[in-house]
Coordinates of C-alpha atoms in Angstrom, one line a residue:
M1 CA 15.0 -1.0 6.8
M2 CA 14.9 -1.1 10.6
E3 CA 17.9 0.4 12.4
Q4 CA 19.8 -2.2 14.5
P5 CA 21.1 -0.7 17.7
F6 CA 21.8 -4.1 19.2
D7 CA 23.1 -7.3 17.9
L8 CA 20.1 -9.5 18.7
V9 CA 21.9 -12.6 17.4
I10 CA 24.2 -12.4 20.5
I11 CA 21.3 -11.7 22.8
W12 CA 19.4 -14.7 21.4
A13 CA 22.4 -16.9 21.7
G14 CA 22.6 -16.0 25.4
I15 CA 18.9 -16.7 25.9
I16 CA 18.9 -20.1 24.2
G17 CA 22.2 -21.0 25.8
F18 CA 20.8 -20.1 29.2
S19 CA 17.5 -22.1 28.5
V20 CA 19.5 -25.2 27.5
M21 CA 21.7 -25.0 30.6
M22 CA 18.7 -24.5 32.9
Y23 CA 17.0 -27.5 31.3
V24 CA 20.1 -29.7 31.7
L25 CA 20.5 -28.7 35.4
M26 CA 16.8 -28.7 36.3
D27 CA 15.5 -31.7 34.4
G28 CA 18.8 -33.6 34.7
F29 CA 18.4 -34.6 38.3
D30 CA 14.9 -35.9 37.8
L31 CA 15.9 -37.8 34.7
G32 CA 18.7 -39.1 37.0
Q33 CA 16.0 -40.4 39.4
G34 CA 14.6 -42.6 36.6
I35 CA 18.1 -43.9 35.6
L36 CA 18.8 -44.8 39.2
Y37 CA 15.3 -46.3 39.8
P38 CA 16.1 -50.0 39.0
F39 CA 19.1 -49.9 41.4
A40 CA 17.3 -48.3 44.4
P41 CA 17.4 -50.4 47.7
D42 CA 13.7 -51.2 47.8
D43 CA 10.2 -50.1 46.7
H44 CA 9.8 -47.7 49.6
S45 CA 13.0 -46.0 48.5
R46 CA 11.6 -45.7 45.0
D47 CA 8.5 -44.0 46.5
I48 CA 10.7 -41.5 48.2
M49 CA 12.7 -40.9 45.0
M50 CA 9.5 -40.2 43.1
N51 CA 8.2 -37.9 45.8
S52 CA 11.5 -36.0 45.8
V53 CA 10.8 -34.7 42.2
A54 CA 7.0 -34.8 42.0
P55 CA 6.4 -31.1 42.8
V56 CA 9.0 -29.7 40.4
W57 CA 9.6 -32.1 37.5
D58 CA 7.0 -30.7 35.0
G59 CA 8.2 -27.1 35.6
N60 CA 11.8 -28.2 34.9
E61 CA 10.9 -29.2 31.3
T62 CA 9.6 -25.7 30.6
W63 CA 13.1 -24.8 29.7
L64 CA 13.2 -27.4 26.9
V65 CA 10.1 -25.9 25.4
M66 CA 11.5 -22.3 25.7
G67 CA 14.8 -23.3 24.1
G68 CA 13.1 -25.1 21.3
A69 CA 10.7 -22.2 20.6
G70 CA 13.5 -19.7 20.7
L71 CA 15.6 -21.7 18.2
L72 CA 12.6 -22.0 15.8
G73 CA 12.0 -18.3 15.8
A74 CA 15.5 -16.9 16.1
F75 CA 17.6 -19.4 14.2
P76 CA 15.3 -21.3 11.7
L77 CA 18.3 -22.7 9.8
V78 CA 18.9 -24.9 12.9
Y79 CA 15.5 -26.7 12.3
S80 CA 16.0 -27.0 8.5
V81 CA 19.3 -28.8 9.2
F82 CA 19.0 -30.4 12.6
L83 CA 15.6 -32.1 12.1
P84 CA 16.4 -34.0 8.9
A85 CA 19.7 -34.9 10.4
L86 CA 18.4 -35.9 13.8
Y87 CA 14.8 -37.1 13.2
I88 CA 15.3 -40.4 14.9
G89 CA 17.4 -39.0 17.8
V90 CA 14.9 -36.3 18.5
F91 CA 12.0 -38.7 18.2
L92 CA 13.6 -41.0 20.7
M93 CA 14.2 -38.1 23.1
L94 CA 10.6 -36.9 22.9
A95 CA 9.2 -40.4 23.1
G96 CA 11.3 -41.1 26.2
L97 CA 10.1 -37.9 27.9
I98 CA 6.5 -38.6 27.0
F99 CA 6.7 -42.2 28.2
R100 CA 8.3 -41.3 31.5
G101 CA 5.7 -38.5 32.0
V102 CA 2.9 -41.0 31.6
A103 CA 4.6 -43.5 33.8
F104 CA 5.1 -40.8 36.5
E105 CA 1.4 -40.1 36.7
F106 CA 0.2 -43.7 36.4
R107 CA 2.5 -45.0 39.1
F108 CA 0.8 -42.8 41.6
K109 CA -2.5 -44.6 40.9
A110 CA -1.3 -48.1 40.2
N111 CA -1.4 -51.0 42.7
T112 CA -0.8 -54.4 41.1
T113 CA 0.8 -52.9 37.9
K114 CA 3.2 -50.5 39.8
Y115 CA 6.2 -52.5 38.7
I116 CA 5.3 -52.0 35.0
W117 CA 5.3 -48.2 35.5
D118 CA 8.6 -48.4 37.4
W119 CA 10.3 -50.0 34.4
A120 CA 8.5 -47.5 32.1
F121 CA 9.8 -44.6 34.1
A122 CA 13.3 -46.0 34.2
G123 CA 13.3 -46.9 30.5
G124 CA 11.9 -43.6 29.4
S125 CA 14.4 -41.7 31.5
F126 CA 17.3 -43.7 30.0
V127 CA 16.2 -43.4 26.4
A128 CA 15.5 -39.6 26.7
T129 CA 18.9 -39.0 28.3
F130 CA 20.9 -41.2 25.9
A131 CA 19.2 -39.5 22.9
Q132 CA 20.0 -36.0 24.3
G133 CA 23.6 -37.0 24.8
A134 CA 23.8 -38.5 21.3
V135 CA 22.3 -35.3 19.8
V136 CA 25.0 -33.3 21.5
G137 CA 27.6 -35.6 20.1
A138 CA 26.2 -35.2 16.7
Y139 CA 26.4 -31.4 17.1
V140 CA 30.1 -31.7 18.0
Q141 CA 30.7 -33.9 14.9
G142 CA 29.0 -31.5 12.6
F143 CA 26.6 -32.0 9.7
A144 CA 26.9 -32.7 6.0
T145 CA 25.3 -29.7 4.3
D146 CA 25.1 -28.1 0.9
N147 CA 23.6 -24.7 0.4
F148 CA 22.0 -24.7 3.8
V149 CA 20.4 -28.1 3.3
Y150 CA 21.2 -31.3 5.1
V151 CA 22.5 -33.9 2.6
G152 CA 23.6 -36.8 5.0
G153 CA 21.8 -40.0 5.9
A154 CA 19.2 -40.7 8.5
F155 CA 21.7 -42.6 10.7
D156 CA 24.7 -40.3 10.3
W157 CA 24.1 -39.0 13.8
L158 CA 24.7 -42.5 15.3
T159 CA 28.4 -43.1 15.5
P160 CA 30.8 -44.5 18.2
F161 CA 31.4 -40.9 19.3
T162 CA 27.7 -40.1 19.8
I163 CA 27.2 -43.4 21.6
I164 CA 29.9 -42.4 24.1
T165 CA 28.4 -38.9 24.6
G166 CA 25.0 -40.5 25.1
L167 CA 26.2 -42.9 27.7
G168 CA 28.3 -40.1 29.3
L169 CA 25.1 -38.0 29.7
V170 CA 23.3 -41.0 31.3
A171 CA 26.1 -41.2 33.9
G172 CA 26.1 -37.5 34.4
Y173 CA 22.3 -37.3 35.0
A174 CA 22.6 -40.2 37.3
L175 CA 25.2 -38.3 39.3
L176 CA 22.9 -35.2 39.4
G177 CA 20.1 -37.6 40.6
S178 CA 22.2 -39.2 43.4
T179 CA 23.5 -35.8 44.7
W180 CA 19.9 -34.6 44.7
L181 CA 18.9 -37.5 46.8
I182 CA 21.7 -36.7 49.3
M183 CA 20.3 -33.3 49.7
K184 CA 16.6 -34.2 49.8
T185 CA 16.5 -37.5 51.7
E186 CA 17.8 -39.0 54.9
G187 CA 18.5 -42.4 56.5
E188 CA 19.2 -45.5 54.5
L189 CA 18.3 -44.0 51.1
Q190 CA 20.7 -41.0 51.7
Q191 CA 23.5 -43.4 52.7
W192 CA 22.9 -45.4 49.5
A193 CA 23.1 -42.2 47.5
Y194 CA 26.4 -41.3 49.2
R195 CA 27.9 -44.6 48.1
V196 CA 26.4 -44.5 44.5
T197 CA 27.7 -40.9 44.1
L198 CA 31.4 -41.8 44.4
R199 CA 31.0 -44.7 41.9
L200 CA 29.2 -42.4 39.5
L201 CA 31.8 -39.7 39.9
V202 CA 34.5 -42.1 38.8
L203 CA 32.4 -43.2 35.8
V204 CA 31.6 -39.6 34.8
L205 CA 35.2 -38.5 34.9
L206 CA 36.3 -41.6 32.9
V207 CA 33.7 -40.9 30.2
F208 CA 34.5 -37.2 30.1
A209 CA 38.2 -38.0 29.7
I210 CA 37.4 -40.3 26.8
I211 CA 35.2 -37.6 25.2
S212 CA 37.8 -34.9 25.8
I213 CA 40.5 -37.0 24.1
Y214 CA 38.2 -38.1 21.3
T215 CA 36.6 -34.7 20.4
P216 CA 39.7 -33.0 18.8
F217 CA 40.0 -35.9 16.4
V218 CA 36.3 -35.6 15.5
D219 CA 36.5 -31.8 14.8
A220 CA 39.8 -30.2 13.6
G221 CA 38.5 -26.8 14.7
V222 CA 38.3 -28.0 18.3
M223 CA 41.9 -29.2 18.0
E224 CA 43.0 -25.8 16.7
R225 CA 41.1 -23.9 19.4
W226 CA 42.4 -25.9 22.4
F227 CA 45.9 -26.8 21.5
H228 CA 47.4 -23.9 19.5
G229 CA 48.5 -21.3 21.9
F230 CA 47.3 -20.4 25.4
S231 CA 43.6 -19.6 25.7
I232 CA 41.5 -18.5 28.6
I233 CA 39.1 -21.4 27.9
W234 CA 41.8 -23.7 29.5
F235 CA 40.4 -22.6 32.9
L236 CA 37.1 -24.3 32.1
P237 CA 38.3 -27.9 32.4
L238 CA 40.3 -26.9 35.5
L239 CA 37.2 -25.5 37.1
A240 CA 35.3 -28.7 36.1
L241 CA 38.0 -30.8 37.8
Y242 CA 37.8 -28.6 40.9
S243 CA 34.0 -29.2 41.0
A244 CA 34.7 -33.0 40.8
Y245 CA 37.1 -32.7 43.7
L246 CA 34.4 -30.8 45.7
I247 CA 31.9 -33.6 45.0
Y248 CA 34.4 -36.2 46.3
S249 CA 35.5 -34.3 49.4
S250 CA 31.9 -33.2 50.4
V251 CA 30.6 -36.8 50.0
K252 CA 33.5 -38.1 52.1
K253 CA 32.6 -35.5 54.8
Q254 CA 28.9 -36.5 54.5
Q255 CA 27.8 -33.0 53.6
E256 CA 24.3 -32.7 52.2
G257 CA 24.0 -29.6 49.9
L258 CA 27.5 -29.2 48.5
P259 CA 27.6 -32.4 46.4
F260 CA 24.6 -31.3 44.4
V261 CA 25.9 -27.7 44.0
A262 CA 29.3 -29.0 42.9
T263 CA 27.7 -31.4 40.4
M264 CA 25.9 -28.5 38.9
G265 CA 29.2 -26.7 38.7
L266 CA 30.7 -29.8 36.9
F267 CA 28.0 -29.6 34.3
L268 CA 28.1 -25.8 34.0
F269 CA 31.9 -25.7 33.2
T270 CA 31.7 -28.7 30.9
Y271 CA 28.8 -27.0 29.0
L272 CA 30.7 -23.7 28.7
G273 CA 33.7 -25.7 27.5
L274 CA 31.5 -27.2 24.7
L275 CA 30.2 -23.8 23.7
A276 CA 33.7 -22.3 23.7
S277 CA 34.9 -25.2 21.5
K278 CA 32.2 -24.6 18.8
W279 CA 31.8 -20.8 19.0
P280 CA 30.5 -19.2 16.8
Y281 CA 29.2 -22.1 14.8
L282 CA 25.5 -23.0 15.4
V283 CA 25.3 -25.5 12.6
P284 CA 28.9 -26.9 12.4
P285 CA 31.1 -27.1 10.6
D286 CA 30.1 -24.3 8.2
Y287 CA 27.3 -22.0 9.5
T288 CA 27.7 -19.4 12.2
L289 CA 25.0 -17.9 14.5
W290 CA 24.6 -15.0 12.0
D291 CA 24.2 -17.4 9.0
A292 CA 21.4 -19.3 10.9
A293 CA 19.6 -16.2 12.2
S294 CA 16.2 -15.0 11.2
A295 CA 15.4 -11.4 10.2
Y296 CA 16.1 -8.7 12.8
E297 CA 12.4 -7.8 12.9
S298 CA 11.5 -11.4 13.7
Q299 CA 14.0 -11.7 16.4
L300 CA 12.9 -8.4 18.0
F301 CA 9.3 -9.3 18.0
L302 CA 10.0 -12.7 19.6
L303 CA 12.4 -11.2 22.1
L304 CA 9.6 -8.9 23.5
G305 CA 7.5 -12.0 24.2
F306 CA 10.4 -13.9 25.8
L307 CA 11.4 -10.9 28.1
F308 CA 7.8 -11.0 29.4
V309 CA 7.7 -14.8 29.9
I310 CA 11.1 -15.6 31.3
P311 CA 10.6 -13.7 34.7
F312 CA 7.3 -15.6 35.2
V313 CA 9.0 -18.9 34.5
L314 CA 11.9 -18.1 36.9
G315 CA 9.5 -16.9 39.5
Y316 CA 7.3 -20.0 39.3
I317 CA 10.3 -22.4 39.5
A318 CA 11.9 -20.4 42.4
W319 CA 8.5 -20.5 44.3
S320 CA 8.2 -24.3 43.6
Y321 CA 11.7 -25.0 45.0
W322 CA 11.2 -22.6 48.0
I323 CA 7.9 -24.4 49.0
F324 CA 9.6 -27.8 48.6
R325 CA 12.9 -26.9 50.3
G326 CA 12.7 -29.5 53.1
K327 CA 13.6 -33.1 53.3
V328 CA 11.4 -35.9 51.8
K329 CA 10.4 -37.9 54.9
G330 CA 8.7 -40.8 53.1
G331 CA 5.2 -41.8 52.3
Y332 CA 3.7 -41.9 48.8
H333 CA 1.5 -39.1 47.5

Protein backbone atom coordinates (compact mmCIF):
# COMPACT_ATOMS: atom_id res chain seq x y z
CA MET A 1 0.00 0.00 0.00
CA MET A 2 1.30 3.44 -0.91
CA GLU A 3 2.72 5.47 1.99
CA GLN A 4 0.69 8.63 2.66
CA PRO A 5 3.03 11.48 3.71
CA PHE A 6 0.31 14.10 3.11
CA ASP A 7 -3.42 14.21 3.70
CA LEU A 8 -4.46 14.74 0.09
CA VAL A 9 -8.11 15.09 1.16
CA ILE A 10 -7.32 18.44 2.76
CA ILE A 11 -5.24 19.53 -0.24
CA TRP A 12 -8.06 18.63 -2.62
CA ALA A 13 -10.63 20.37 -0.44
CA GLY A 14 -8.49 23.51 -0.71
CA ILE A 15 -8.11 23.21 -4.49
CA ILE A 16 -11.82 22.69 -5.11
CA GLY A 17 -12.81 25.36 -2.60
CA PHE A 18 -10.45 27.79 -4.34
CA SER A 19 -11.81 26.86 -7.79
CA VAL A 20 -15.41 27.39 -6.68
CA MET A 21 -14.57 30.73 -5.08
CA MET A 22 -12.72 31.89 -8.20
CA TYR A 23 -15.69 30.88 -10.34
CA VAL A 24 -18.13 32.80 -8.12
CA LEU A 25 -16.00 35.94 -8.19
CA MET A 26 -14.89 35.79 -11.82
CA ASP A 27 -18.06 34.55 -13.52
CA GLY A 28 -20.35 36.27 -11.03
CA PHE A 29 -19.84 39.76 -12.41
CA ASP A 30 -20.49 38.77 -16.02
CA LEU A 31 -23.59 36.78 -15.04
CA GLY A 32 -24.50 39.98 -13.20
CA GLN A 33 -24.29 41.87 -16.50
CA GLY A 34 -26.99 39.60 -17.91
CA ILE A 35 -29.19 40.03 -14.84
CA LEU A 36 -28.89 43.82 -15.13
CA TYR A 37 -29.33 43.79 -18.90
CA PRO A 38 -33.11 44.43 -19.08
CA PHE A 39 -32.74 47.43 -16.74
CA ALA A 40 -29.90 49.19 -18.57
CA PRO A 41 -30.59 52.81 -19.62
CA ASP A 42 -30.55 52.14 -23.37
CA ASP A 43 -29.30 49.84 -26.11
CA HIS A 44 -25.97 51.64 -26.36
CA SER A 45 -25.42 50.98 -22.65
CA ARG A 46 -26.11 47.30 -23.26
CA ASP A 47 -23.46 47.32 -25.99
CA ILE A 48 -20.94 48.72 -23.51
CA MET A 49 -21.98 46.20 -20.84
CA MET A 50 -21.41 43.37 -23.30
CA ASN A 51 -18.05 44.78 -24.35
CA SER A 52 -16.98 45.10 -20.71
CA VAL A 53 -16.97 41.31 -20.27
CA ALA A 54 -16.37 40.09 -23.84
CA PRO A 55 -12.57 39.56 -23.50
CA VAL A 56 -12.75 37.61 -20.22
CA TRP A 57 -16.10 35.84 -19.80
CA ASP A 58 -15.19 32.49 -21.39
CA GLY A 59 -11.97 32.24 -19.36
CA ASN A 60 -13.91 32.88 -16.17
CA GLU A 61 -15.93 29.71 -16.63
CA THR A 62 -12.75 27.62 -16.70
CA TRP A 63 -12.95 27.52 -12.91
CA LEU A 64 -16.33 25.79 -13.05
CA VAL A 65 -14.87 23.07 -15.28
CA MET A 66 -11.86 22.65 -13.01
CA GLY A 67 -13.98 22.44 -9.88
CA GLY A 68 -16.31 19.90 -11.46
CA ALA A 69 -13.45 17.74 -12.77
CA GLY A 70 -11.71 17.88 -9.40
CA LEU A 71 -14.86 16.78 -7.58
CA LEU A 72 -15.36 13.85 -9.95
CA GLY A 73 -11.82 12.56 -9.52
CA ALA A 74 -11.15 13.37 -5.87
CA PHE A 75 -14.61 12.98 -4.30
CA PRO A 76 -16.71 10.62 -6.45
CA LEU A 77 -19.34 10.20 -3.72
CA VAL A 78 -20.37 13.79 -4.39
CA TYR A 79 -21.45 12.86 -7.91
CA SER A 80 -23.22 9.67 -6.85
CA VAL A 81 -25.36 11.68 -4.40
CA PHE A 82 -25.50 15.21 -5.83
CA LEU A 83 -26.44 14.32 -9.39
CA PRO A 84 -29.51 12.19 -8.56
CA ALA A 85 -30.53 14.80 -5.97
CA LEU A 86 -29.90 17.82 -8.20
CA TYR A 87 -30.43 16.61 -11.77
CA ILE A 88 -32.99 19.29 -12.51
CA GLY A 89 -31.10 22.10 -10.76
CA VAL A 90 -27.81 21.22 -12.45
CA PHE A 91 -29.55 20.87 -15.82
CA LEU A 92 -31.08 24.33 -15.44
CA MET A 93 -27.70 25.80 -14.51
CA LEU A 94 -25.91 24.26 -17.50
CA ALA A 95 -28.77 25.11 -19.87
CA GLY A 96 -28.68 28.72 -18.68
CA LEU A 97 -24.91 28.93 -19.17
CA ILE A 98 -25.14 27.41 -22.65
CA PHE A 99 -28.05 29.63 -23.64
CA ARG A 100 -26.32 32.83 -22.51
CA GLY A 101 -23.12 31.75 -24.25
CA VAL A 102 -24.96 31.28 -27.54
CA ALA A 103 -26.80 34.58 -27.07
CA PHE A 104 -23.49 36.31 -26.30
CA GLU A 105 -22.00 35.26 -29.63
CA PHE A 106 -25.11 35.73 -31.77
CA ARG A 107 -25.83 39.23 -30.44
CA PHE A 108 -22.56 40.46 -31.89
CA LYS A 109 -23.70 39.42 -35.36
CA ALA A 110 -27.45 40.14 -35.17
CA ASN A 111 -29.16 43.25 -36.52
CA THR A 112 -32.96 42.97 -36.61
CA THR A 113 -33.01 40.09 -34.08
CA LYS A 114 -30.68 41.70 -31.51
CA TYR A 115 -33.53 42.18 -29.03
CA ILE A 116 -34.18 38.41 -29.02
CA TRP A 117 -30.59 37.71 -28.04
CA ASP A 118 -30.76 40.45 -25.41
CA TRP A 119 -33.60 38.59 -23.70
CA ALA A 120 -31.86 35.26 -24.22
CA PHE A 121 -28.70 36.61 -22.59
CA ALA A 122 -30.66 38.02 -19.66
CA GLY A 123 -32.83 34.92 -19.26
CA GLY A 124 -29.90 32.51 -19.43
CA SER A 125 -27.97 34.57 -16.87
CA PHE A 126 -30.92 34.65 -14.47
CA VAL A 127 -31.69 30.93 -14.77
CA ALA A 128 -28.04 29.88 -14.36
CA THR A 129 -27.58 32.12 -11.33
CA PHE A 130 -30.83 31.12 -9.64
CA ALA A 131 -30.00 27.43 -10.17
CA GLN A 132 -26.53 27.91 -8.66
CA GLY A 133 -28.02 29.59 -5.60
CA ALA A 134 -30.67 26.91 -5.22
CA VAL A 135 -28.02 24.17 -5.45
CA VAL A 136 -26.05 25.89 -2.67
CA GLY A 137 -29.23 26.04 -0.59
CA ALA A 138 -29.82 22.33 -1.19
CA TYR A 139 -26.27 21.64 0.01
CA VAL A 140 -26.98 23.56 3.23
CA GLN A 141 -30.20 21.60 3.74
CA GLY A 142 -28.48 18.25 3.28
CA PHE A 143 -29.54 15.14 1.40
CA ALA A 144 -31.56 12.04 2.24
CA THR A 145 -29.07 9.17 1.87
CA ASP A 146 -28.88 5.51 2.78
CA ASN A 147 -25.60 3.60 2.50
CA PHE A 148 -24.03 6.28 0.30
CA VAL A 149 -27.03 6.37 -2.06
CA TYR A 150 -29.49 9.25 -2.52
CA VAL A 151 -33.01 8.14 -1.57
CA GLY A 152 -34.93 11.41 -1.86
CA GLY A 153 -37.18 12.73 -4.61
CA ALA A 154 -36.38 14.65 -7.79
CA PHE A 155 -37.75 17.93 -6.38
CA ASP A 156 -36.51 17.70 -2.79
CA TRP A 157 -33.92 20.35 -3.67
CA LEU A 158 -36.64 22.93 -4.41
CA THR A 159 -37.90 24.34 -1.11
CA PRO A 160 -38.71 27.82 0.24
CA PHE A 161 -35.15 27.98 1.62
CA THR A 162 -33.50 27.14 -1.72
CA ILE A 163 -35.72 29.63 -3.53
CA ILE A 164 -34.46 32.32 -1.14
CA THR A 165 -30.82 31.29 -1.65
CA GLY A 166 -31.38 31.28 -5.42
CA LEU A 167 -32.83 34.79 -5.42
CA GLY A 168 -30.11 35.89 -2.99
CA LEU A 169 -27.40 34.83 -5.43
CA VAL A 170 -29.23 36.64 -8.26
CA ALA A 171 -29.09 39.85 -6.20
CA GLY A 172 -25.46 39.18 -5.25
CA TYR A 173 -24.29 38.61 -8.82
CA ALA A 174 -26.17 41.71 -9.93
CA LEU A 175 -24.24 43.63 -7.25
CA LEU A 176 -20.96 42.24 -8.57
CA GLY A 177 -22.06 43.26 -12.06
CA SER A 178 -22.97 46.82 -11.10
CA THR A 179 -19.69 47.42 -9.22
CA TRP A 180 -17.81 45.99 -12.22
CA LEU A 181 -19.54 48.60 -14.39
CA ILE A 182 -18.52 51.34 -11.96
CA MET A 183 -14.91 50.27 -12.40
CA LYS A 184 -14.96 49.69 -16.17
CA THR A 185 -17.26 52.40 -17.56
CA GLU A 186 -17.76 56.14 -17.37
CA GLY A 187 -20.39 58.80 -17.97
CA GLU A 188 -24.13 58.03 -17.88
CA LEU A 189 -23.75 54.26 -17.56
CA GLN A 190 -21.33 54.60 -14.65
CA GLN A 191 -23.70 56.97 -12.84
CA TRP A 192 -26.55 54.52 -13.40
CA ALA A 193 -24.36 51.77 -11.92
CA TYR A 194 -23.66 53.92 -8.85
CA ARG A 195 -27.40 54.32 -8.25
CA VAL A 196 -28.21 50.66 -8.85
CA THR A 197 -25.40 49.49 -6.57
CA LEU A 198 -26.86 51.10 -3.46
CA ARG A 199 -30.29 49.55 -4.11
CA LEU A 200 -28.76 46.15 -4.75
CA LEU A 201 -26.64 46.41 -1.60
CA VAL A 202 -29.77 46.90 0.50
CA LEU A 203 -31.45 43.95 -1.23
CA VAL A 204 -28.41 41.69 -0.78
CA LEU A 205 -28.10 42.52 2.92
CA LEU A 206 -31.82 41.87 3.42
CA VAL A 207 -31.67 38.48 1.70
CA PHE A 208 -28.44 37.53 3.48
CA ALA A 209 -30.06 38.41 6.82
CA ILE A 210 -33.06 36.20 6.03
CA ILE A 211 -30.77 33.33 5.00
CA SER A 212 -28.61 33.75 8.12
CA ILE A 213 -31.68 33.58 10.37
CA TYR A 214 -33.24 30.73 8.39
CA THR A 215 -30.14 28.49 8.07
CA PRO A 216 -29.80 27.37 11.72
CA PHE A 217 -33.39 26.12 11.61
CA VAL A 218 -32.67 24.15 8.43
CA ASP A 219 -29.57 22.45 9.87
CA ALA A 220 -29.20 21.83 13.62
CA GLY A 221 -25.45 21.39 13.14
CA VAL A 222 -25.15 24.99 11.97
CA MET A 223 -27.09 26.12 15.05
CA GLU A 224 -24.67 24.19 17.26
CA ARG A 225 -21.58 25.57 15.57
CA TRP A 226 -22.60 29.22 15.60
CA PHE A 227 -24.52 29.65 18.85
CA HIS A 228 -22.91 27.38 21.46
CA GLY A 229 -19.86 29.16 22.80
CA PHE A 230 -17.48 31.67 21.29
CA SER A 231 -15.93 30.76 17.95
CA ILE A 232 -13.42 32.47 15.70
CA ILE A 233 -15.88 32.06 12.80
CA TRP A 234 -17.92 34.89 14.35
CA PHE A 235 -15.43 37.26 12.73
CA LEU A 236 -16.52 36.19 9.24
CA PRO A 237 -19.97 37.87 9.32
CA LEU A 238 -18.36 40.92 10.91
CA LEU A 239 -15.88 41.12 8.03
CA ALA A 240 -18.75 40.65 5.56
CA LEU A 241 -20.63 43.55 7.16
CA TYR A 242 -17.48 45.67 7.04
CA SER A 243 -17.19 44.89 3.33
CA ALA A 244 -20.81 46.04 2.90
CA TYR A 245 -19.95 49.28 4.69
CA LEU A 246 -16.98 49.80 2.33
CA ILE A 247 -19.28 49.33 -0.66
CA TYR A 248 -21.69 51.94 0.67
CA SER A 249 -19.04 54.50 1.63
CA SER A 250 -17.01 54.10 -1.58
CA VAL A 251 -20.11 54.49 -3.76
CA LYS A 252 -21.10 57.61 -1.85
CA LYS A 253 -17.61 59.00 -2.48
CA GLN A 254 -17.86 58.05 -6.19
CA GLN A 255 -14.78 55.84 -5.97
CA GLU A 256 -14.31 53.48 -8.90
CA GLY A 257 -12.25 50.44 -7.88
CA LEU A 258 -13.09 49.95 -4.21
CA PRO A 259 -16.80 49.08 -4.67
CA PHE A 260 -15.89 46.05 -6.78
CA VAL A 261 -13.09 44.93 -4.46
CA ALA A 262 -15.34 45.33 -1.41
CA THR A 263 -18.10 43.32 -3.13
CA MET A 264 -15.62 40.55 -3.74
CA GLY A 265 -14.78 40.73 -0.03
CA LEU A 266 -18.48 40.44 0.85
CA PHE A 267 -18.74 37.27 -1.25
CA LEU A 268 -15.46 35.85 0.06
CA PHE A 269 -16.35 36.17 3.75
CA THR A 270 -19.89 34.89 3.17
CA TYR A 271 -18.46 31.88 1.30
CA LEU A 272 -15.96 31.18 4.08
CA GLY A 273 -18.80 31.42 6.58
CA LEU A 274 -20.72 28.79 4.62
CA LEU A 275 -17.70 26.47 4.54
CA ALA A 276 -17.12 26.98 8.27
CA SER A 277 -20.78 26.16 8.96
CA LYS A 278 -20.65 22.82 7.14
CA TRP A 279 -17.06 21.68 7.75
CA PRO A 280 -16.05 18.85 7.41
CA TYR A 281 -19.23 17.54 5.73
CA LEU A 282 -19.03 17.36 1.95
CA VAL A 283 -22.32 15.47 1.58
CA PRO A 284 -24.33 16.74 4.54
CA PRO A 285 -25.64 15.74 6.95
CA ASP A 286 -23.77 12.42 7.19
CA TYR A 287 -20.66 12.14 5.02
CA THR A 288 -17.39 13.97 5.57
CA LEU A 289 -14.61 14.81 3.11
CA TRP A 290 -12.84 11.56 4.04
CA ASP A 291 -16.01 9.49 3.52
CA ALA A 292 -16.43 10.97 0.02
CA ALA A 293 -12.78 10.74 -1.05
CA SER A 294 -11.39 8.48 -3.76
CA ALA A 295 -8.31 6.31 -3.27
CA TYR A 296 -5.08 8.05 -2.29
CA GLU A 297 -3.40 6.91 -5.52
CA SER A 298 -6.22 8.39 -7.62
CA GLN A 299 -6.03 11.71 -5.80
CA LEU A 300 -2.24 11.83 -6.18
CA PHE A 301 -2.37 11.10 -9.92
CA LEU A 302 -5.01 13.77 -10.50
CA LEU A 303 -3.16 16.27 -8.29
CA LEU A 304 -0.05 16.09 -10.49
CA GLY A 305 -2.14 17.12 -13.49
CA PHE A 306 -3.88 19.94 -11.63
CA LEU A 307 -0.61 21.37 -10.30
CA PHE A 308 0.55 21.62 -13.91
CA VAL A 309 -2.69 23.17 -15.23
CA ILE A 310 -3.56 25.68 -12.49
CA PRO A 311 -0.55 28.02 -13.07
CA PHE A 312 -1.41 28.21 -16.79
CA VAL A 313 -5.05 29.03 -16.02
CA LEU A 314 -4.02 31.72 -13.50
CA GLY A 315 -1.49 33.12 -15.96
CA TYR A 316 -3.99 33.25 -18.83
CA ILE A 317 -6.64 34.96 -16.72
CA ALA A 318 -4.12 37.44 -15.25
CA TRP A 319 -2.89 38.25 -18.76
CA SER A 320 -6.47 38.75 -20.02
CA TYR A 321 -7.31 41.17 -17.23
CA TRP A 322 -4.00 43.01 -17.61
CA ILE A 323 -4.58 43.55 -21.34
CA PHE A 324 -8.14 44.67 -20.62
CA ARG A 325 -7.36 46.90 -17.65
CA GLY A 326 -8.65 50.18 -19.09
CA LYS A 327 -12.10 51.70 -19.36
CA VAL A 328 -14.68 50.56 -21.90
CA LYS A 329 -15.25 53.68 -23.98
CA GLY A 330 -18.14 52.48 -26.11
CA GLY A 331 -18.70 51.07 -29.54
CA TYR A 332 -19.69 47.50 -30.27
CA HIS A 333 -17.18 44.88 -31.30
